[in-house]
Structures are given as C-alpha cells and as structure tokens.
Amino acid sequence: MKPKEFQKIISYFIEESEEHLNTIYKGLYNLQNTIDDREELNAIFSATFSMKGGAAMLGFTSLQKIVSHLEDCLKLLRYPIIADEPLQLLFLDIYHAIKRLVTVIKANDGLNAAKVVDITLNTDAVFTVLNSHLLFLIDKTNYKAKITNIDVCENWSYDIPLKLILLDTKNFLCRAFADYFEGLPNVKIVNGTFEELSFFDCIVTAASSLNSANNIDSTVLNFFGKDVETLLQKRIQEEYLGDQPIGTSLIVETNHALHPFIAHSPTLRMQMSIAGKDHVYQGLWSTLLAIRKHNQTYCNCLQKQINTVVVPGLGTSPGSVPVDEVARQMSMAYQNFLFSVQPLQSSYPRQAQDSLALS
C-alpha cells in the first residue's frame, strides 16, 4: 500500500475513533445510567469493539491492548452494581489515556515507542485497581444471594435452588427448548452467547471424552484462559486415565471471581454422529447429578454452591443429533432430576418405556 493511501486510512480511523471516544465518554460520565440501561452499555461495547479492530488492523498494538482491557472491565458492568465516584474516576483515567494515544496518532510525527511508554506508564496499575474495585462493588450488592431466591415447584424435591439457562445461537433450537421445557420450573431460554449473560455460576461444555480438554469450546477457553484447559486435562488424566466416559461430569474451578465453575460432560467419544443414541440425555443427567453432589458437599457455603447453570444444546455439533431430539432428551433428563425419578430403581415397565423413548 502506498504511503498516501495508508495515511488516508489512518485519517479515517482517527475520525471514527474520535466519534467512538465521544460515545465512551458519554457512557462513563453518566455511569450509573449506563449500568442501568442495556442500550447505553451496548453503545460503549460497539465503540470499543470498533476501535480495537481498527487499531489491530493498522498495527497500533498499544492502543488495541488498552481498549481490549477496557472492554474486559466494561463487561463487569453487566452486574447490578451501584457506581461510586472512585469507579467513575478510574474508568475516566483509562479513557484519557486512550484519547491521548489517538491524539498522538493524529499528530504529524505520529506514535512512537517513547510516547507509548509515557502515555501508558500507569495504565496496568489503574486496570488492576479498577478490576478489584468492580469485583468489590459486585460482591457488595450480594447478587448471588438474590438469584437464589427462586420460586420452587411444589413437587420439586431437590433441596438447593437451581436454575437452568438453556443457551444457543440457533433460533430453531431455542424454539424447541421452549416447546419441550414448557411448564418446567426455573428454566430460562436465551438465544445468544454466554458472554452476554450477567449471572451464572457454572457453564456446561460437552466435548469428546478422548483428550477432551483439547476439545472444549474455543469461546469457553478464550473466556476463562489457558489454565482451565491445563487443570481439566490433569483432572481427566487423574480420574479417568485420559478417557472420561460418556455419562460422567467433572466440575472444575475456573478461578473466575464471577463464574467459578465449568462442568465438563462429554456426549461423544469420537468425532462421529451420535444421532439415535441417548448421549444427550446422559450428558445433562450426569451434569445435574454432579452439581447435586457438589452442592451437598458445600451445603454450608453459599459462595461455593452452584445455583445458575448455563447449558448449550448438547450433541448438536459434531454429534449431529437433530434439534428436536436434543431438546427432548435434555427435557427428559431435567424432568427426571426434578422429580427424583431414578431409572435404575424403577419398575420394569417404566424402564422399558424410557428406553423406547430414548431409542
């Protein structure tokens, strides 16, 4: 690309960045309103996403990094917190650093290493304090105690409140969930991604049972970090010699302050179709049993309990189970869990009926 053309692209980037900075400043200046209004918060996310992408494309790595860190902190505003003055000032410190970087890029002599160091010298420390303060404010709202106050079905014998968030990006699977889970207590259906959710304690991932830590959803790994993969590989090796059976679930801590657990519940052993099998049922059933056992272990410790569980459509890819069958098997597992039906202890006619239903 010719220097003139490159300079033209940079001028477009600067013009757009200045507009994005105005959006960010407006959102941070009216911080509590931004927290309370999802559209206002989404406007800031849109601005930071665009700036981050433009900076990456043009090679402004320092700007990309600081905007990316700001985006991570902004995600915590999805929690029901009361903003105070220190929080606003910390956010504005980051905003002013970003604005200075854009201003320097706009200047004739441009951005260089010395200027980057001068502008971003204290940003890592500010981000550390900002993240800690956000977590403090979230904990202060006692949000976890609030979400355990759930209406419980009269026939539900499970003694610790549990809420399922059935999640998928496919509209037709969400519609199937709505059909098969209709009337069941404590179920929410979300057509979207888990990063958009404010509340959850545990997310279910259903990969291949062989070397399964390498097959966790990449989005989950990116969200929780490489340490989760390493820990899961270690647990699978220690407990199952590297081959976690279908129908088992491992609950692993993520070290994430707000989403502390992953439940790894494989639904296939190899990369092949599992259509016509009951692996989806086993995946959710084993997960619910593992959560029940976990909560019984930590019955006297609210912060260690799992109350809100995100469950994607199990077996859809690469298991190739039809959408309608995925929803049906998951619904059966949840109903059996709610009403304490133990298939292995049921009468023969009931066993035969369940077997036919899953076949």
XYZ file of C-alpha atoms in Angstrom:
359
model
C 0.000 0.000 0.000
C 1.287 3.464 -0.906
C 2.099 5.884 1.944
C -0.570 8.315 0.768
C -3.268 5.623 0.810
C -2.144 4.417 4.235
C -2.307 7.963 5.629
C -5.803 8.292 4.227
C -6.900 5.120 6.032
C -5.329 6.401 9.263
C -7.241 9.670 8.929
C -10.492 7.695 8.586
C -9.539 5.659 11.653
C -8.825 8.817 13.677
C -12.134 10.369 12.635
C -14.083 7.268 13.650
C -12.074 6.890 16.873
C -12.934 10.426 17.933
C -16.629 9.607 17.476
C -16.185 6.404 19.469
C -14.378 8.324 22.217
C -17.337 10.687 22.483
C -19.632 7.685 22.925
C -17.359 6.175 25.572
C -17.044 9.465 27.462
C -20.795 9.993 27.458
C -21.325 6.495 28.856
C -18.667 6.888 31.552
C -19.777 10.395 32.517
C -23.307 9.068 33.159
C -22.003 5.776 34.533
C -24.945 4.683 36.679
C -27.354 5.380 33.837
C -25.138 3.314 31.539
C -25.175 0.414 34.003
C -28.955 0.567 34.298
C -29.617 0.973 30.560
C -28.515 -2.011 28.472
C -28.689 0.001 25.225
C -26.273 2.608 26.586
C -23.884 -0.123 27.692
C -24.095 -1.818 24.299
C -23.247 1.501 22.635
C -19.943 1.595 24.564
C -19.222 -2.030 23.655
C -19.824 -1.222 19.991
C -17.439 1.731 20.213
C -14.652 -0.208 21.929
C -15.075 -3.178 19.563
C -14.699 -0.942 16.515
C -11.676 0.898 17.943
C -9.983 -2.350 18.909
C -10.476 -3.818 15.444
C -9.232 -0.688 13.679
C -6.164 -0.431 15.910
C -5.302 -4.089 15.277
C -5.670 -3.680 11.514
C -3.365 -0.636 11.421
C -0.774 -2.072 13.801
C -1.412 0.197 16.787
C -0.905 -2.648 19.256
C -0.620 -0.439 22.346
C -3.989 1.159 21.594
C -5.524 -2.236 20.798
C -4.302 -3.653 24.114
C -5.621 -0.837 26.308
C -9.013 -0.765 24.557
C -9.257 -4.556 24.911
C -8.564 -4.306 28.664
C -11.163 -1.563 28.956
C -13.655 -3.845 27.224
C -12.981 -6.599 29.779
C -13.708 -4.188 32.648
C -16.838 -2.863 30.954
C -18.224 -6.424 30.802
C -18.430 -6.388 34.599
C -20.893 -3.504 34.387
C -23.497 -6.080 33.340
C -23.755 -6.955 37.034
C -26.185 -4.969 39.226
C -23.720 -2.602 40.891
C -24.042 0.886 42.311
C -21.347 3.056 40.729
C -19.379 5.316 43.052
C -17.009 8.205 42.334
C -13.780 6.145 42.522
C -15.152 3.755 39.885
C -16.001 6.612 37.541
C -12.597 8.260 38.028
C -10.756 5.003 37.330
C -12.690 4.494 34.103
C -12.031 8.108 33.088
C -8.293 7.648 33.709
C -8.316 4.879 31.105
C -10.453 6.968 28.763
C -7.966 9.858 28.907
C -5.042 7.502 28.170
C -6.845 6.198 25.083
C -7.680 9.738 23.981
C -4.032 10.785 24.317
C -2.935 7.848 22.160
C -5.415 8.810 19.435
C -4.288 12.468 19.640
C -0.644 11.471 19.216
C -1.504 9.253 16.240
C -3.248 12.258 14.713
C -0.136 14.451 15.072
C 2.286 14.811 12.176
C 5.129 12.886 13.825
C 2.792 10.067 14.876
C 3.144 7.469 17.603
C 6.477 6.040 18.717
C 7.690 3.757 21.497
C 8.730 6.582 23.810
C 5.338 8.263 23.576
C 3.544 4.972 24.164
C 5.543 4.360 27.353
C 4.861 7.899 28.568
C 1.106 7.644 27.977
C 0.542 4.083 29.209
C 3.048 4.081 32.085
C 0.435 3.672 34.827
C -2.418 2.030 32.930
C -1.649 -1.520 34.113
C -1.835 -0.351 37.726
C -5.079 1.524 37.031
C -6.602 -1.570 35.420
C -5.618 -3.695 38.439
C -7.307 -1.275 40.843
C -10.306 -0.859 38.526
C -10.873 -4.601 38.239
C -10.558 -5.088 42.011
C -12.960 -2.230 42.704
C -15.505 -3.627 40.250
C -15.377 -7.017 41.972
C -15.764 -5.302 45.347
C -18.870 -3.427 44.162
C -20.361 -6.580 42.660
C -19.789 -8.515 45.877
C -21.251 -5.604 47.845
C -24.591 -5.973 46.029
C -24.768 -9.587 47.290
C -26.016 -10.534 43.828
C -25.591 -14.232 44.415
C -27.958 -14.251 47.382
C -30.550 -12.500 45.224
C -30.504 -15.047 42.417
C -31.037 -17.965 44.795
C -34.440 -16.570 45.749
C -36.247 -18.611 43.130
C -39.815 -19.903 43.192
C -39.645 -23.637 43.722
C -42.093 -26.109 42.234
C -44.153 -27.835 44.970
C -43.210 -31.280 43.662
C -39.525 -30.464 43.378
C -37.635 -32.492 45.959
C -34.208 -31.003 45.282
C -33.146 -29.053 48.359
C -30.871 -26.365 46.852
C -32.405 -23.917 44.338
C -31.138 -24.489 40.815
C -31.817 -22.501 37.676
C -31.070 -23.665 34.129
C -30.227 -21.222 31.364
C -30.660 -23.072 28.080
C -28.463 -21.230 25.627
C -27.877 -21.417 21.911
C -27.318 -19.103 18.963
C -29.727 -21.114 16.792
C -33.287 -19.764 16.835
C -34.847 -23.110 15.946
C -33.134 -24.902 18.847
C -34.346 -22.221 21.268
C -37.888 -22.720 19.944
C -37.526 -26.474 20.504
C -36.325 -25.784 24.063
C -39.406 -23.620 24.625
C -41.678 -26.469 23.475
C -40.082 -29.279 25.472
C -39.355 -27.315 28.666
C -42.735 -25.595 28.808
C -44.138 -25.649 32.344
C -40.899 -26.814 33.973
C -39.669 -24.618 36.851
C -36.599 -22.392 36.910
C -35.745 -22.543 33.209
C -34.706 -19.583 31.099
C -34.067 -19.817 27.354
C -31.569 -17.417 25.797
C -30.887 -17.062 22.096
C -27.309 -15.779 22.208
C -23.856 -16.403 23.652
C -22.778 -16.964 27.244
C -20.535 -13.868 27.217
C -23.712 -11.772 27.079
C -25.084 -13.250 30.311
C -24.828 -11.429 33.612
C -25.472 -14.307 36.010
C -24.176 -17.839 36.007
C -22.104 -19.967 38.349
C -21.321 -22.834 36.004
C -21.241 -23.464 32.262
C -21.528 -26.927 30.724
C -19.186 -27.960 27.938
C -19.690 -31.279 26.167
C -16.667 -32.260 24.134
C -15.172 -35.573 23.087
C -14.283 -37.800 26.016
C -10.897 -38.671 24.484
C -8.327 -35.918 25.100
C -11.392 -33.866 25.845
C -9.605 -30.912 27.381
C -8.327 -30.110 23.907
C -11.866 -30.019 22.563
C -13.506 -27.555 24.945
C -15.369 -24.874 23.061
C -12.776 -22.323 21.982
C -15.024 -19.498 23.176
C -15.068 -21.007 26.667
C -11.281 -21.349 26.698
C -10.790 -17.790 25.489
C -13.111 -16.543 28.210
C -11.581 -18.454 31.129
C -7.981 -18.756 29.946
C -5.408 -21.470 29.319
C -5.154 -22.505 32.978
C -8.634 -24.039 32.836
C -7.601 -26.324 29.990
C -4.494 -27.434 31.886
C -6.461 -28.115 35.067
C -9.118 -30.083 33.201
C -6.516 -32.197 31.394
C -4.955 -33.013 34.763
C -8.310 -33.990 36.307
C -9.267 -36.193 33.365
C -5.899 -37.927 33.469
C -6.016 -38.457 37.241
C -9.616 -39.667 37.462
C -10.170 -41.398 34.108
C -6.646 -42.085 32.764
C -7.289 -39.632 29.957
C -10.573 -41.154 28.732
C -13.586 -39.649 30.500
C -16.620 -41.917 29.970
C -19.914 -40.761 28.488
C -22.382 -40.267 31.333
C -19.883 -38.634 33.715
C -19.361 -34.990 34.568
C -16.324 -33.244 36.020
C -16.767 -29.924 37.806
C -13.634 -27.806 37.607
C -12.943 -24.448 39.214
C -12.137 -21.630 36.803
C -10.633 -19.109 39.252
C -13.029 -16.587 37.730
C -14.493 -14.491 40.533
C -17.956 -14.318 39.000
C -18.304 -17.599 37.068
C -16.364 -20.039 39.222
C -17.104 -23.445 37.640
C -17.141 -25.448 34.425
C -18.914 -28.800 34.181
C -17.245 -30.999 31.579
C -19.796 -33.588 30.451
C -18.766 -35.416 27.248
C -21.539 -36.548 24.927
C -19.386 -38.362 22.374
C -16.231 -40.419 22.499
C -15.003 -39.764 18.973
C -15.774 -37.213 16.268
C -18.799 -39.005 14.847
C -22.575 -38.798 14.743
C -24.412 -39.823 17.919
C -27.876 -39.486 16.420
C -30.140 -42.284 17.667
C -28.267 -42.648 20.961
C -29.075 -41.313 24.437
C -25.783 -39.434 24.903
C -27.527 -36.063 25.157
C -29.704 -37.372 27.996
C -26.641 -38.827 29.751
C -24.745 -35.551 29.326
C -27.330 -33.426 31.124
C -28.280 -36.126 33.641
C -24.665 -36.639 34.736
C -24.181 -32.880 34.961
C -27.192 -32.422 37.233
C -26.075 -35.278 39.473
C -22.543 -33.850 39.686
C -23.922 -30.425 40.613
C -26.192 -32.003 43.237
C -23.246 -33.800 44.800
C -21.136 -30.640 44.663
C -23.848 -28.569 46.370
C -24.335 -31.188 49.066
C -20.599 -31.008 49.771
C -20.778 -27.221 50.097
C -24.255 -27.004 51.655
C -22.989 -24.606 54.357
C -21.091 -22.319 51.973
C -23.223 -20.174 49.652
C -20.253 -18.872 47.685
C -19.237 -22.409 46.693
C -22.690 -23.554 45.626
C -23.768 -23.792 42.001
C -27.171 -22.193 41.565
C -27.323 -20.909 37.983
C -26.136 -23.255 35.223
C -25.673 -22.393 31.547
C -26.356 -25.370 29.272
C -25.869 -25.172 25.495
C -27.563 -27.543 23.078
C -25.742 -30.827 23.730
C -24.824 -33.132 20.861
C -25.665 -30.702 18.075
C -22.125 -30.368 16.740
C -20.218 -32.521 15.949
C -22.665 -35.098 17.350
C -25.239 -34.277 14.633
C -28.246 -35.036 16.827
C -31.437 -33.482 15.372
C -32.529 -30.320 17.156
C -35.896 -31.745 18.212
C -34.196 -34.800 19.719
C -31.661 -32.654 21.588
C -34.438 -30.670 23.273
C -36.452 -33.816 24.043
C -33.598 -35.730 25.684
C -32.473 -32.700 27.696
C -36.045 -32.140 28.885
C -36.376 -35.787 29.961
C -33.134 -35.575 31.957
C -34.274 -32.408 33.695
C -37.721 -33.799 34.499
C -36.219 -36.967 35.957
C -33.898 -34.852 38.063
C -36.651 -32.545 39.298
C -38.994 -35.303 40.322
C -36.275 -37.648 41.603
C -37.037 -40.463 39.154
C -34.215 -42.985 39.334
C -34.439 -45.091 36.137
C -32.295 -47.905 37.536
C -34.602 -48.315 40.560
C -37.880 -48.008 38.662
C -40.185 -50.872 37.777
C -39.527 -52.828 34.589
C -42.436 -51.241 32.641
C -41.115 -47.753 33.381
C -37.614 -48.790 32.335
C -38.930 -50.182 29.091
C -40.943 -47.024 28.438
C -37.897 -44.773 28.983
C -35.719 -46.999 26.815
C -38.223 -46.796 23.963
C -38.465 -43.042 24.338
C -34.697 -42.625 24.003
C -34.165 -45.181 21.262
